Amino acid sequence: MSIRIQEKDRLFSLETENTMYQMKADELNVLLHVWYGQKTCADMSYLIRMSDRGFCGNPWESQNRREYSLDTLPQEYSSAGVGDYRSPALCAELENGSRSTDWRYAGYRLLKGKTRPSGLPGLRGSAETEGLEICLEDKTSGLKAYLTYWVFEALDVIVRSTRIENRGEAAVTLRKAASVCIDFPYGKKEVIHFHGRHAMERVMERNPVPRGGQLTFESRRGMSSHQSNPFVILCDPDTTERQGEAWGCMLMYSGNHLEEISCCQTASVRLVSGIHPECFSWPLNPGESFHTPEAILSYSAEGLNALSRNYHRVIRDEVIPPRWRGVRKPVLVNSWEACYFDFNAEKLLKLAVAAKELGMEMLVLDDGWFGERNDDTTSLGDWFCNEKKLGCGLKELSERIHALGLYFGLWLEPEMISARSDLYRNHPDWALTDPDRKPMVGRNQLVLDMSRQEVQDYLFDAISRILKDARIEYIKWDFNRCVANVWSHALPAGRQGETAHRFIMGTYALLERLEEAFPDVMIEGCSGGGGRFDAGMLYYCPQIWCSDDTDAVERLEIQRGTSFGYPACAMGSHVSACPNHQTGRIVPFATRGMVAMSGTFGYELNPEKLSAEEKETVKQQIAAFHRFEGLIAEGDYYRLDDAGGDETAWLFVSPDQKEALLTVVVTHVRAYSPFPLVRLQGLDPDGTYRREDTGETVTGAALMYGGISFPPFMGDYPAAQVYLTQVDEN
Ligand code: GLA
């Protein structure tokens, strides 16, 4: 039983294999957050203490009990304007202009059979998944907040979302509706977040949560963004990769988001996460409801690596489309860095022949095949093959590619529209544009109003036509600018605050329809690289292009940061040409292969231009990838570079601990440096492992506590890969 309810104490415990989440409705019907941490199976509310504190007011019904204050008690969904001065979970503007909501417990319901928030992605679960819905009410307005919890016991994951329903008699406007609010009452905390920019996404940073202050991580860009991933980790100051407590909160959402982490006067830390309120308002008429995105929560007492593995498992098992779960993906070659906009069918076919000879399995035709597109100034929205440029149609091209023994993939950027396009000439109001302003352009393009059904229908028809006509196994779904001028020509003035959220729901609806109609076409997400790398997009796209920066050294940081929340099987990573197109850096071919192989693997170069030696290397890389792809996609992942220094190292261990793949990349070789030493993790301590490269046999315990020592590396950015298998000692 994953949900235990002690009726008498009104205590709710959600239990996973190793964790417990606990709440309690107190004597004033305030729902207190009691515990999220190790599974103790005890009533942890004894830890909540009250004392009279100045300038912390008391609710009227407490009858002046000066120690009882909403301002200091740990809240499960914080009220607004009635005495808790920390961040509210919800802000609503009532008909009389009041902005207060006072949440009180009003009952619960056990749930069975996972459902999703309407119009949004959610963890898949099954008919057996157990959940709890707690109803809070604000008696004055008639608003109800249904806090929904689903328990994924074996994964150590709890999923939260909130449904707000207006049961009152007057309309209200939601100005903020967070998915989750948690108060962590004990001890100092640090917060890890993932910031970045185009071509340098998800850089991990760790900061103490300041006393009396607040850290916010956010996107107002209409997308989850390169700049701030909707994923944060709270941890104790002494938590490392290998030990200590860590709590993760990942919003399953691809639009504007806000994570607020504050530390109040009593040193308790509050985390609030949800849709960004600044770009949002939602009128709720009597009887209407609003559903927030889900937040995926996980806790580990065993360090950051263990927390990451919880997220890897939940994304693999419960987020990505089941059709692609554990499925071998073809090693692809993408035309973008190979020829940018400069191609025709003959050129592509020559590239395909060379790719096939080296063992590549799919050609992806990137940007430039449609409308009149020869650069990025035109044609988005005109999803018709430019036969004049290609020299044939997509059908013929795809058949000729298939005849060579390769699959065929195609690039699309459905949510965009070029001002220079037939689509814009015919439907200028389909773009998000502020009626009285010149729109912001990004990469010369505007953004389609995905909130409109006719826009979704147009795109569904246009994409369906292509997929029915040509033989296409894969789509790269791009999104190459931030959203601005968020004004829908289809919504009245008072409802424009809905546009940004409706935009994302429109994208989700289109993806869902296409997936239902073409279940065998795999969609790889992309947004100028990894600008929309989030659990919402992963619900539709089993993998996402990690970054437009294909430099293997830069990728170490990008893929490392990404690995805190997302599994290797979701990280689009390719070997590209040198000098690298983004940085000009020259990195050995072998190193580029090892880095790209720790994701979905492919090539982003013209194979015809490779030297004979490089071609041999490519063949070996592809063979190596095929040997290890199961281990990489399904294995347990460990970051091993917590000691810092010049080496970045990571390890995949098979779930049965029988095999492991270690990769080490040295970013700065120094003369007469100490011997690089990497201590492994996750092996069977009693097992004996053979190193394939040296033939040595060593126990798992020795490899984990002693480590593997390497002779000094030489040259620029050298790397090593060590494959270990467990051997029978006898
Ligand atoms: C984005 C993608 C690239 C490429 C270009 C094409 O930047 O991330 O990989 O597809 O668009 O315009």
Short mmCIF file of N, CA and C and ligand atoms in Angstrom, two decimals, residues 198 336 341 366-367 373 411 443 476 478 480 526-529 545 548 604, ligand 1:
data_model
loop_
_atom_site.label_atom_id
_atom_site.label_comp_id
_atom_site.label_asym_id
_atom_site.label_seq_id
_atom_site.Cartn_x
_atom_site.Cartn_y
_atom_site.Cartn_z
N HIS A 198 21.92 29.91 -25.62
CA HIS A 198 21.95 29.12 -26.86
C HIS A 198 23.35 28.54 -27.02
N TRP A 336 22.73 19.10 -41.69
CA TRP A 336 22.89 20.51 -41.34
C TRP A 336 24.35 20.97 -41.42
N PHE A 341 22.30 25.09 -46.05
CA PHE A 341 21.18 25.23 -47.00
C PHE A 341 21.56 24.83 -48.43
N ASP A 366 17.94 18.16 -43.14
CA ASP A 366 17.66 19.26 -42.21
C ASP A 366 17.02 20.43 -42.95
N ASP A 367 17.11 21.57 -42.40
CA ASP A 367 16.48 22.80 -42.89
C ASP A 367 16.82 23.08 -44.37
N ARG A 373 13.22 28.18 -49.53
CA ARG A 373 14.19 28.41 -48.45
C ARG A 373 15.62 28.06 -48.86
N TRP A 411 13.55 17.44 -41.33
CA TRP A 411 13.48 18.57 -40.38
C TRP A 411 12.20 19.38 -40.61
N ARG A 443 15.62 35.28 -35.62
CA ARG A 443 16.09 34.54 -36.80
C ARG A 443 15.17 34.82 -38.00
N LYS A 476 12.71 15.77 -37.18
CA LYS A 476 13.39 16.66 -36.21
C LYS A 476 12.50 17.88 -36.08
N ASP A 478 11.83 21.34 -34.76
CA ASP A 478 12.64 22.44 -34.26
C ASP A 478 11.78 23.61 -33.78
N ASN A 480 12.96 27.66 -33.27
CA ASN A 480 14.21 28.43 -33.33
C ASN A 480 14.15 29.88 -32.89
N CYS A 526 13.77 19.58 -30.66
CA CYS A 526 14.92 20.45 -30.86
C CYS A 526 14.42 21.88 -30.68
N SER A 527 15.28 22.73 -30.21
CA SER A 527 14.92 24.14 -30.17
C SER A 527 16.23 24.89 -30.18
N GLY A 528 16.73 25.13 -31.40
CA GLY A 528 18.07 25.71 -31.51
C GLY A 528 18.99 24.92 -30.60
N GLY A 529 18.95 23.58 -30.75
CA GLY A 529 19.61 22.70 -29.80
C GLY A 529 18.65 22.37 -28.68
N TRP A 545 17.54 17.04 -29.30
CA TRP A 545 18.87 17.52 -29.70
C TRP A 545 19.39 18.39 -28.55
N ASP A 548 23.07 23.06 -29.92
CA ASP A 548 23.66 23.40 -31.21
C ASP A 548 25.17 23.45 -31.13
N GLU A 604 27.20 14.60 -37.78
CA GLU A 604 26.75 15.91 -38.22
C GLU A 604 27.87 16.45 -39.10
C1 GLA B 1 18.46 24.77 -35.27
C2 GLA B 1 18.89 23.37 -34.95
C3 GLA B 1 20.01 22.95 -35.88
C4 GLA B 1 19.53 23.04 -37.30
C5 GLA B 1 19.05 24.46 -37.59
C6 GLA B 1 18.40 24.53 -38.96
O1 GLA B 1 19.44 25.69 -34.92
O2 GLA B 1 19.25 23.22 -33.62
O3 GLA B 1 20.44 21.64 -35.58
O4 GLA B 1 18.48 22.13 -37.49
O5 GLA B 1 18.11 24.90 -36.63
O6 GLA B 1 17.95 25.78 -39.24
#
